[in-house]
Short mmCIF file of C-alpha atoms and ligand atoms in Angstrom, two decimals:
data_model
loop_
_atom_site.label_atom_id
_atom_site.label_comp_id
_atom_site.label_asym_id
_atom_site.label_seq_id
_atom_site.Cartn_x
_atom_site.Cartn_y
_atom_site.Cartn_z
CA MET Q 30 -9.45 -110.96 162.77
CA ASN Q 31 -10.45 -114.28 164.19
CA GLN Q 32 -13.49 -112.72 165.98
CA ARG Q 33 -14.51 -110.83 162.92
CA PHE Q 34 -14.23 -114.01 160.87
CA GLU Q 35 -16.33 -116.01 163.26
CA THR Q 36 -19.06 -113.41 163.33
CA ALA Q 37 -19.02 -113.23 159.59
CA LYS Q 38 -19.02 -117.02 159.19
CA ALA Q 39 -22.12 -117.22 161.47
CA LYS Q 40 -23.94 -114.66 159.30
CA TYR Q 41 -23.23 -116.78 156.07
CA GLU Q 42 -24.14 -119.91 157.92
CA ALA Q 43 -27.54 -118.25 158.74
CA VAL Q 44 -28.30 -118.24 155.06
CA GLY Q 45 -27.11 -121.82 154.52
CA VAL Q 46 -23.56 -121.17 153.30
CA ASP Q 47 -20.70 -123.45 154.30
CA VAL Q 48 -17.87 -120.93 154.52
CA ASP Q 49 -14.93 -123.39 154.80
CA LYS Q 50 -16.19 -125.44 151.89
CA ALA Q 51 -16.70 -122.21 149.89
CA MET Q 52 -13.08 -121.11 150.60
CA LYS Q 53 -11.73 -124.52 149.51
CA GLU Q 54 -13.75 -124.44 146.40
CA ALA Q 55 -12.58 -121.00 145.40
CA GLY Q 56 -8.92 -121.98 146.15
CA ARG Q 57 -9.11 -124.75 143.62
CA ILE Q 58 -10.04 -122.51 140.67
CA THR Q 59 -7.28 -121.86 138.08
CA LEU Q 60 -6.74 -118.50 136.53
CA SER Q 61 -4.56 -117.90 133.49
CA MET Q 62 -2.78 -114.57 134.01
CA HIS Q 63 -2.00 -112.71 130.82
CA CYS Q 64 1.64 -111.70 130.42
CA TRP Q 65 0.76 -108.50 128.47
CA GLN Q 66 -0.33 -106.12 131.18
CA GLY Q 67 3.32 -105.47 132.24
CA ASP Q 68 4.56 -103.83 128.96
CA ASP Q 69 1.41 -102.53 127.20
CA VAL Q 70 1.29 -105.63 124.92
CA ARG Q 71 4.60 -104.77 123.31
CA GLY Q 72 6.44 -108.07 123.55
CA PHE Q 73 10.03 -108.67 122.56
CA ASP Q 74 10.08 -109.59 118.83
CA GLN Q 75 9.54 -106.19 117.22
CA LYS Q 76 9.83 -102.52 117.86
CA GLY Q 77 6.69 -101.26 115.97
CA PRO Q 78 3.46 -100.00 117.58
CA LEU Q 79 0.56 -102.04 118.94
CA SER Q 80 -1.76 -102.70 115.96
CA GLY Q 81 -4.86 -104.79 115.23
CA GLY Q 82 -7.58 -102.32 116.44
CA ILE Q 83 -6.62 -102.64 120.04
CA GLN Q 84 -5.11 -99.84 122.16
CA THR Q 85 -3.10 -99.33 125.38
CA THR Q 86 -3.52 -95.79 126.50
CA GLY Q 87 -1.62 -93.91 129.18
CA ASN Q 88 1.96 -92.90 129.97
CA TYR Q 89 2.67 -94.13 133.42
CA PRO Q 90 6.37 -94.81 133.66
CA TYR Q 91 8.27 -97.95 134.63
CA SER Q 92 6.90 -100.32 132.04
CA ALA Q 93 8.87 -103.66 131.87
CA ARG Q 94 11.39 -103.44 128.99
CA THR Q 95 13.16 -106.75 129.07
CA PRO Q 96 12.22 -110.40 129.94
CA GLU Q 97 14.00 -110.07 133.29
CA GLU Q 98 11.96 -107.01 134.23
CA LEU Q 99 8.71 -108.57 133.06
CA PHE Q 100 9.46 -111.74 135.01
CA GLN Q 101 10.16 -109.72 138.11
CA ASP Q 102 6.86 -107.97 137.84
CA ILE Q 103 4.94 -111.19 137.16
CA GLU Q 104 6.41 -112.80 140.28
CA LYS Q 105 5.55 -109.75 142.28
CA VAL Q 106 1.90 -109.73 141.04
CA LEU Q 107 1.62 -113.50 141.73
CA SER Q 108 2.78 -113.04 145.21
CA TYR Q 109 -0.45 -110.94 145.84
CA VAL Q 110 -2.81 -113.47 144.22
CA PRO Q 111 -4.52 -116.18 146.19
CA GLY Q 112 -4.76 -119.69 144.72
CA LYS Q 113 -1.88 -122.14 144.14
CA GLN Q 114 -2.56 -123.53 140.69
CA HIS Q 115 -2.60 -120.62 138.23
CA LYS Q 116 -1.27 -120.44 134.66
CA LEU Q 117 0.51 -117.75 132.71
CA ASN Q 118 -0.88 -116.86 129.38
CA LEU Q 119 1.84 -115.99 126.79
CA HIS Q 120 1.69 -114.31 123.35
CA ALA Q 121 3.88 -115.35 120.51
CA CYS Q 122 5.39 -111.83 120.37
CA TYR Q 123 6.96 -112.50 123.76
CA ALA Q 124 9.47 -114.86 122.24
CA ILE Q 125 12.87 -114.58 123.97
CA PHE Q 126 15.82 -114.55 121.56
CA GLU Q 127 19.29 -115.19 122.74
CA ASP Q 128 22.78 -114.52 121.36
CA GLY Q 129 21.58 -111.90 118.86
CA GLU Q 130 19.28 -114.38 117.11
CA TRP Q 131 15.90 -113.24 115.79
CA ALA Q 132 13.06 -115.25 114.12
CA ASP Q 133 10.06 -113.88 112.30
CA ARG Q 134 6.60 -115.14 113.44
CA ASN Q 135 6.48 -117.97 110.81
CA ARG Q 136 9.79 -119.30 112.16
CA LEU Q 137 9.17 -119.19 115.91
CA GLU Q 138 10.09 -122.38 117.74
CA PRO Q 139 9.78 -123.91 121.15
CA LYS Q 140 13.24 -122.93 122.15
CA HIS Q 141 12.23 -119.29 122.02
CA PHE Q 142 9.94 -119.88 124.99
CA LYS Q 143 12.46 -121.89 127.02
CA LYS Q 144 12.85 -119.00 129.54
CA TRP Q 145 9.12 -118.79 130.02
CA VAL Q 146 9.16 -122.56 130.82
CA GLU Q 147 11.80 -121.98 133.41
CA LEU Q 148 9.72 -119.20 134.99
CA ALA Q 149 6.68 -121.40 134.93
CA LYS Q 150 8.50 -124.38 136.62
CA LYS Q 151 10.06 -122.19 139.23
CA ASN Q 152 6.59 -120.85 140.20
CA GLY Q 153 4.51 -124.04 139.64
CA LEU Q 154 2.47 -122.44 136.87
CA GLY Q 155 0.85 -124.00 133.79
CA LEU Q 156 1.23 -122.13 130.51
CA ASP Q 157 -1.24 -121.01 127.83
CA PHE Q 158 -0.40 -119.58 124.44
CA ASN Q 159 -1.57 -117.25 121.78
CA PRO Q 160 -0.24 -116.79 118.23
CA THR Q 161 0.19 -113.04 117.63
CA PHE Q 162 -1.62 -111.92 114.49
CA PHE Q 163 -0.92 -108.20 115.04
CA SER Q 164 1.81 -105.69 115.57
CA HIS Q 165 3.71 -106.96 112.51
CA PRO Q 166 4.31 -105.38 108.99
CA LEU Q 167 2.43 -108.35 107.35
CA ALA Q 168 -0.63 -107.75 109.67
CA GLU Q 169 -1.31 -104.29 108.32
CA SER Q 170 -4.23 -105.25 106.12
CA ALA Q 171 -5.35 -108.82 106.93
CA THR Q 172 -3.86 -112.02 108.33
CA LEU Q 173 -5.62 -115.44 108.03
CA SER Q 174 -8.39 -113.90 105.81
CA SER Q 175 -5.93 -112.07 103.56
CA GLU Q 176 -6.55 -111.92 99.75
CA ASN Q 177 -2.77 -111.97 99.33
CA GLU Q 178 -1.84 -115.72 99.28
CA GLU Q 179 1.75 -115.03 100.32
CA VAL Q 180 0.60 -113.09 103.39
CA ARG Q 181 -2.08 -115.70 104.24
CA LYS Q 182 0.58 -118.53 103.98
CA PHE Q 183 2.86 -116.65 106.33
CA TRP Q 184 0.17 -116.38 109.05
CA ILE Q 185 -0.98 -120.05 108.51
CA GLN Q 186 2.58 -120.98 109.18
CA HIS Q 187 2.56 -118.86 112.25
CA GLY Q 188 -0.43 -120.73 113.45
CA ILE Q 189 1.23 -124.09 112.77
CA GLN Q 190 4.43 -123.09 114.65
CA SER Q 191 2.21 -121.94 117.52
CA LEU Q 192 0.66 -125.35 117.79
CA LYS Q 193 4.18 -126.78 118.16
CA ILE Q 194 5.11 -124.32 120.75
CA SER Q 195 1.87 -124.94 122.65
CA GLU Q 196 2.49 -128.71 122.66
CA TYR Q 197 6.08 -127.98 124.01
CA LEU Q 198 4.69 -125.81 126.84
CA ALA Q 199 2.25 -128.50 127.81
CA THR Q 200 4.87 -131.24 127.73
CA GLU Q 201 7.25 -129.19 129.90
CA THR Q 202 4.74 -128.07 132.48
CA GLY Q 203 2.64 -131.24 132.55
CA VAL Q 204 -0.48 -129.08 132.17
CA PRO Q 205 -2.57 -128.81 129.06
CA CYS Q 206 -2.08 -125.62 127.15
CA LEU Q 207 -4.89 -123.54 125.75
CA MET Q 208 -3.97 -122.07 122.33
CA ASN Q 209 -6.23 -119.18 121.55
CA ILE Q 210 -6.55 -117.76 118.09
CA TRP Q 211 -7.71 -114.19 117.72
CA ILE Q 212 -7.13 -112.21 114.48
CA PRO Q 213 -7.87 -108.49 114.01
CA ASP Q 214 -9.07 -108.83 110.31
CA GLY Q 215 -11.97 -106.64 109.28
CA PHE Q 216 -13.04 -103.58 107.38
CA LYS Q 217 -13.30 -99.93 108.26
CA ASP Q 218 -16.14 -99.36 105.81
CA ILE Q 219 -18.92 -101.44 104.38
CA PRO Q 220 -17.43 -104.47 102.58
CA ALA Q 221 -18.39 -105.44 99.14
CA ASP Q 222 -17.70 -109.07 99.80
CA ARG Q 223 -18.24 -110.53 103.20
CA LYS Q 224 -18.08 -114.25 102.21
CA GLY Q 225 -14.68 -114.17 100.58
CA PRO Q 226 -12.69 -113.11 103.65
CA ARG Q 227 -14.65 -115.53 105.86
CA ALA Q 228 -14.19 -118.43 103.44
CA ARG Q 229 -10.38 -117.75 103.47
CA LEU Q 230 -10.31 -117.56 107.26
CA LYS Q 231 -12.17 -120.90 107.37
CA ASP Q 232 -9.69 -122.53 105.00
CA SER Q 233 -6.65 -121.01 106.89
CA LEU Q 234 -8.03 -122.52 110.21
CA ASP Q 235 -8.51 -125.80 108.50
CA GLN Q 236 -4.94 -125.79 107.29
CA ILE Q 237 -3.60 -124.95 110.75
CA LEU Q 238 -5.65 -127.54 112.49
CA SER Q 239 -4.88 -130.30 109.91
CA THR Q 240 -1.29 -130.22 111.21
CA PRO Q 241 -1.02 -133.16 113.64
CA TYR Q 242 -0.92 -132.13 117.30
CA ASP Q 243 -1.66 -133.89 120.57
CA SER Q 244 -5.14 -132.79 121.48
CA GLU Q 245 -4.67 -134.08 125.04
CA LYS Q 246 -2.00 -131.48 125.50
CA VAL Q 247 -3.14 -128.67 123.31
CA LYS Q 248 -6.67 -127.37 123.50
CA VAL Q 249 -7.44 -124.89 120.81
CA SER Q 250 -9.86 -121.96 121.08
CA VAL Q 251 -11.12 -119.27 118.72
CA GLU Q 252 -12.01 -115.74 120.00
CA SER Q 253 -14.61 -113.66 118.17
CA LYS Q 254 -15.15 -109.92 118.31
CA VAL Q 255 -17.89 -107.44 117.43
CA PHE Q 256 -15.50 -104.69 116.11
CA GLY Q 257 -12.09 -103.17 116.37
CA ILE Q 258 -10.76 -99.65 116.03
CA GLY Q 259 -10.37 -98.91 112.25
CA MET Q 260 -12.42 -102.03 111.59
CA GLU Q 261 -15.88 -100.77 112.60
CA SER Q 262 -18.01 -102.10 109.73
CA MET Q 263 -17.17 -105.74 109.67
CA THR Q 264 -15.06 -108.28 111.63
CA VAL Q 265 -14.19 -111.41 109.78
CA GLY Q 266 -14.00 -113.62 112.85
CA SER Q 267 -17.49 -112.79 114.22
CA HIS Q 268 -19.33 -114.66 116.91
CA GLU Q 269 -21.43 -116.69 114.52
CA PHE Q 270 -18.46 -117.60 112.52
CA TYR Q 271 -16.48 -118.88 115.42
CA MET Q 272 -19.41 -120.61 117.26
CA ASN Q 273 -20.05 -122.76 114.22
CA TYR Q 274 -16.43 -123.30 113.48
CA ALA Q 275 -15.62 -124.49 116.91
CA SER Q 276 -18.48 -126.82 117.31
CA ARG Q 277 -17.94 -128.42 113.94
CA ASN Q 278 -14.32 -128.85 114.52
CA ASP Q 279 -14.26 -129.97 117.99
CA ILE Q 280 -12.37 -127.04 119.35
CA TYR Q 281 -13.38 -124.39 121.99
CA CYS Q 282 -15.05 -121.03 121.64
CA LEU Q 283 -13.52 -118.24 123.58
CA ILE Q 284 -15.78 -115.49 124.94
CA ASP Q 285 -14.00 -112.20 125.64
CA THR Q 286 -16.28 -110.13 127.91
CA GLY Q 287 -15.31 -106.97 126.01
CA HIS Q 288 -16.25 -108.26 122.57
CA PHE Q 289 -20.02 -107.91 122.50
CA HIS Q 290 -22.43 -105.08 122.39
CA PRO Q 291 -22.30 -103.11 125.65
CA THR Q 292 -25.82 -103.95 126.53
CA GLU Q 293 -25.41 -107.78 126.06
CA ASN Q 294 -25.16 -109.83 129.12
CA VAL Q 295 -22.08 -112.00 128.57
CA ALA Q 296 -22.72 -114.05 131.66
CA ASP Q 297 -25.95 -115.22 130.15
CA LYS Q 298 -24.33 -116.85 127.25
CA LEU Q 299 -22.37 -119.39 129.18
CA SER Q 300 -25.06 -121.87 130.15
CA SER Q 301 -26.22 -122.16 126.63
CA MET Q 302 -22.80 -122.85 125.34
CA LEU Q 303 -22.17 -125.47 127.98
CA LEU Q 304 -25.18 -127.48 126.86
CA PHE Q 305 -23.40 -128.18 123.58
CA ASP Q 306 -19.85 -128.28 124.70
CA ASP Q 307 -17.77 -129.53 127.62
CA LYS Q 308 -15.94 -126.30 128.23
CA VAL Q 309 -15.92 -122.62 127.45
CA ALA Q 310 -12.84 -120.44 127.33
CA LEU Q 311 -12.98 -116.92 128.72
CA HIS Q 312 -11.09 -113.63 128.40
CA VAL Q 313 -12.22 -111.63 131.41
CA SER Q 314 -11.91 -107.96 130.55
CA ARG Q 315 -13.82 -104.70 131.23
CA PRO Q 316 -15.15 -102.77 128.39
CA VAL Q 317 -15.98 -99.14 128.90
CA ARG Q 318 -18.20 -98.04 125.97
CA TRP Q 319 -16.06 -100.20 123.69
CA ASP Q 320 -13.47 -103.05 124.03
CA SER Q 321 -11.16 -100.73 125.98
CA ASP Q 322 -9.62 -103.48 128.14
CA HIS Q 323 -9.91 -101.50 131.35
CA VAL Q 324 -8.66 -103.22 134.58
CA VAL Q 325 -11.26 -105.83 135.80
CA LEU Q 326 -13.15 -104.49 138.80
CA PHE Q 327 -15.17 -106.34 141.49
CA ASN Q 328 -18.40 -105.04 139.91
CA ASP Q 329 -21.88 -106.53 139.13
CA ASP Q 330 -20.76 -107.82 135.69
CA LEU Q 331 -17.89 -109.71 137.23
CA ARG Q 332 -19.93 -111.19 140.04
CA GLU Q 333 -22.58 -112.27 137.63
CA LEU Q 334 -19.90 -113.96 135.45
CA ALA Q 335 -18.39 -115.66 138.51
CA LEU Q 336 -21.77 -116.94 139.63
CA GLU Q 337 -22.31 -118.52 136.30
CA ILE Q 338 -18.84 -120.05 136.42
CA VAL Q 339 -19.38 -121.48 139.85
CA ARG Q 340 -22.97 -122.65 139.21
CA ASN Q 341 -21.99 -124.48 136.00
CA GLY Q 342 -18.76 -125.92 137.58
CA ALA Q 343 -15.51 -124.05 137.34
CA ASP Q 344 -13.73 -127.08 135.82
CA ARG Q 345 -15.74 -126.40 132.73
CA PHE Q 346 -14.04 -123.02 132.09
CA PHE Q 347 -10.61 -121.84 131.01
CA ILE Q 348 -10.50 -118.52 132.74
CA GLY Q 349 -8.05 -116.16 131.14
CA MET Q 350 -7.57 -112.50 132.00
CA ASP Q 351 -7.24 -109.77 129.42
CA TYR Q 352 -6.81 -106.14 130.26
CA PHE Q 353 -4.01 -103.63 129.83
CA ASP Q 354 -3.92 -100.20 131.31
CA ALA Q 355 -0.79 -97.91 130.90
CA SER Q 356 -2.22 -95.01 132.83
CA ILE Q 357 -1.55 -96.40 136.31
CA ASN Q 358 1.12 -98.39 138.00
CA ARG Q 359 1.03 -101.70 135.98
CA VAL Q 360 1.80 -104.01 138.85
CA SER Q 361 -1.14 -102.70 140.77
CA ALA Q 362 -3.42 -102.75 137.62
CA TRP Q 363 -2.46 -106.44 137.09
CA THR Q 364 -2.96 -107.23 140.78
CA ASN Q 365 -6.29 -105.49 141.13
CA GLY Q 366 -7.66 -107.39 138.17
CA MET Q 367 -6.47 -110.72 139.32
CA ARG Q 368 -7.54 -110.23 142.95
CA ASN Q 369 -10.93 -108.96 141.75
CA MET Q 370 -11.45 -112.22 139.75
CA GLU Q 371 -10.51 -114.19 142.87
CA LYS Q 372 -12.88 -112.09 144.96
CA ALA Q 373 -15.74 -112.58 142.58
CA LEU Q 374 -15.21 -116.36 142.53
CA LEU Q 375 -15.07 -116.48 146.32
CA TYR Q 376 -18.17 -114.38 146.46
CA ALA Q 377 -19.92 -116.72 144.10
CA CYS Q 378 -18.90 -119.73 146.22
CA LEU Q 379 -20.27 -117.89 149.19
CA THR Q 380 -23.67 -117.42 147.61
CA PRO Q 381 -26.44 -119.83 148.60
CA ASN Q 382 -26.88 -120.99 144.99
CA GLU Q 383 -28.83 -124.16 145.72
CA LYS Q 384 -31.36 -122.19 147.84
CA LEU Q 385 -31.77 -119.51 145.29
CA LYS Q 386 -32.35 -122.03 142.59
CA GLU Q 387 -34.92 -123.86 144.69
CA LEU Q 388 -36.80 -120.62 145.15
CA GLN Q 389 -36.69 -119.99 141.45
CA ASP Q 390 -38.10 -123.48 140.78
CA LYS Q 391 -40.84 -122.83 143.22
CA ARG Q 392 -41.39 -119.47 141.46
CA ASN Q 393 -41.08 -117.88 144.78
CA PHE Q 394 -39.64 -114.62 143.34
CA THR Q 395 -40.69 -112.64 146.46
CA GLU Q 396 -38.26 -114.64 148.67
CA LEU Q 397 -35.62 -114.89 145.93
CA MET Q 398 -35.32 -111.22 145.55
CA SER Q 399 -35.16 -110.73 149.38
CA LEU Q 400 -32.53 -113.35 150.00
CA ARG Q 401 -30.43 -112.08 147.08
CA GLU Q 402 -30.50 -108.55 148.50
CA ARG Q 403 -29.67 -109.92 152.00
CA VAL Q 404 -26.59 -111.75 150.66
CA LYS Q 405 -25.26 -108.48 149.26
CA THR Q 406 -24.89 -107.00 152.72
CA LEU Q 407 -23.17 -109.91 154.35
CA PRO Q 408 -19.59 -109.22 155.62
CA PHE Q 409 -17.77 -110.53 152.60
CA GLY Q 410 -14.62 -108.45 153.25
CA ASP Q 411 -13.92 -110.38 156.46
CA ILE Q 412 -14.14 -113.72 154.71
CA TRP Q 413 -11.93 -112.39 151.94
CA ASP Q 414 -9.23 -111.25 154.36
CA CYS Q 415 -9.29 -114.68 155.97
CA TYR Q 416 -9.07 -116.34 152.68
CA CYS Q 417 -6.12 -114.27 151.60
CA GLU Q 418 -4.42 -115.10 154.97
CA LYS Q 419 -5.06 -118.84 154.45
CA GLN Q 420 -3.61 -118.64 151.02
CA GLY Q 421 -0.53 -116.96 152.26
CA VAL Q 422 -1.07 -113.52 150.44
CA LEU Q 423 -1.40 -110.07 151.75
CA LYS Q 424 -4.84 -108.86 152.95
CA GLU Q 425 -6.85 -106.07 151.27
CA ASP Q 426 -5.44 -103.34 153.44
CA GLU Q 427 -1.96 -104.65 153.20
CA TRP Q 428 -0.97 -105.43 149.50
CA PHE Q 429 -1.10 -101.91 148.13
CA GLU Q 430 1.44 -100.53 150.59
CA ASP Q 431 3.87 -103.32 149.58
CA CYS Q 432 3.18 -102.52 145.91
CA ARG Q 433 3.99 -98.88 146.61
CA LYS Q 434 7.28 -99.95 148.07
CA TYR Q 435 7.98 -102.00 145.03
CA GLU Q 436 7.44 -99.02 142.87
CA SER Q 437 9.93 -96.92 144.85
CA GLU Q 438 12.53 -99.60 145.43
CA VAL Q 439 12.33 -101.38 142.13
CA LEU Q 440 10.22 -99.86 139.37
CA SER Q 441 11.38 -96.27 139.75
CA LYS Q 442 15.06 -97.32 139.41
CA ARG Q 443 14.26 -98.49 135.82
CA VAL Q 444 14.56 -95.13 134.14
C1 RNT C 523 -8.33 -108.25 121.31
C2 RNT C 523 -8.45 -109.62 121.98
C3 RNT C 523 -7.19 -110.25 122.26
C4 RNT C 523 -6.05 -109.44 122.73
C5 RNT C 523 -4.91 -110.21 123.32
C6 RNT C 523 -3.73 -109.34 123.44
O1 RNT C 523 -9.46 -107.59 121.09
O2 RNT C 523 -9.19 -109.42 123.08
O3 RNT C 523 -7.47 -111.37 123.10
O4 RNT C 523 -6.57 -108.60 123.80
O5 RNT C 523 -4.72 -111.36 122.52
ZN1 ZN C 524 -9.37 -111.09 124.36
#
């Protein structure tokens, strides 16, 4: 290993990359791991199907059914992920009720997330939060944009309760909590009134955010989308809507990499946004023809995204993961996505970004192309293995065997 690492390091140094510095830089980047890959976005507060125009497909067995099982899987996944300062991203539907108690979404309280706080403290994690505006009888037609005032009120109250919960999570962990708002509202067929629903969404957000909360502890973001299943003709919370709403209300815009037209380059959006805001929030996903939430792979799109993160300064991003696959072992799906994000970030830190920029500024596109292509064949895998070792996690050819063992010794006993 050492020999391989030294040889690889020399090759990177030959193109002007400081490998030790790159590994340190990558190791400081925080990822927010979504809690919903482990149980197909089901949560614990209701038994109905997943709704809101998103879908988890596949029937692989051994999905986590209880908070205990989900916690166990989360700890397993985290044991495979390099980096020491990650966060866990919760959804309101993951409230944990004790002693036969149950509370509807408009009555959720900080105490329903106490167990999550304990898990976070035990593992040195920060916590992020998402109100859940789907998988609920009152979310069948619309939520914050609803024409039914009773329904709209219910969801506004859910947003307000979520702010309180987010503040509690930040206070307990000592780490600011990102509270992200995504709603599924939209229309299957051509709407006759586009302005009405959007005006109601705007008013609902105004009402939620006029509730006093500590903006040092809670950072609020809004997530747009191009379309959802069953809502192909119009999405109320569009990109234009939220970009404007966020900038006028001093909150953050969240860019989900699956929420744009497949030919759009999501990485290209970030630098523009950062010229007008101090941070951008991300949901890293992998769309296949639509917002399918496939497991994040170490592919060109992800590398380009990571390069933009590193070049603009990783501290200017909230990096959240968002994928859910029920067709393969969920612990391995979760792990692959997380490790791939880590890989892409390390890869970006190992890129001679200054040199490439210099070549662009000199308009020396001949050398720029050649250097970029040369970097692609550098022995990245040897550095990645060493990085994993330094971070105390299993290497690329080790973790999957351990994961297989976890399936036979733990997961398969769940039936
Ligand atoms: C849906 C959004 C949203 C969800 C999660 C579960 O299209 O991406 O972020 O995936 O909140
Ligand atoms: Zn998302």
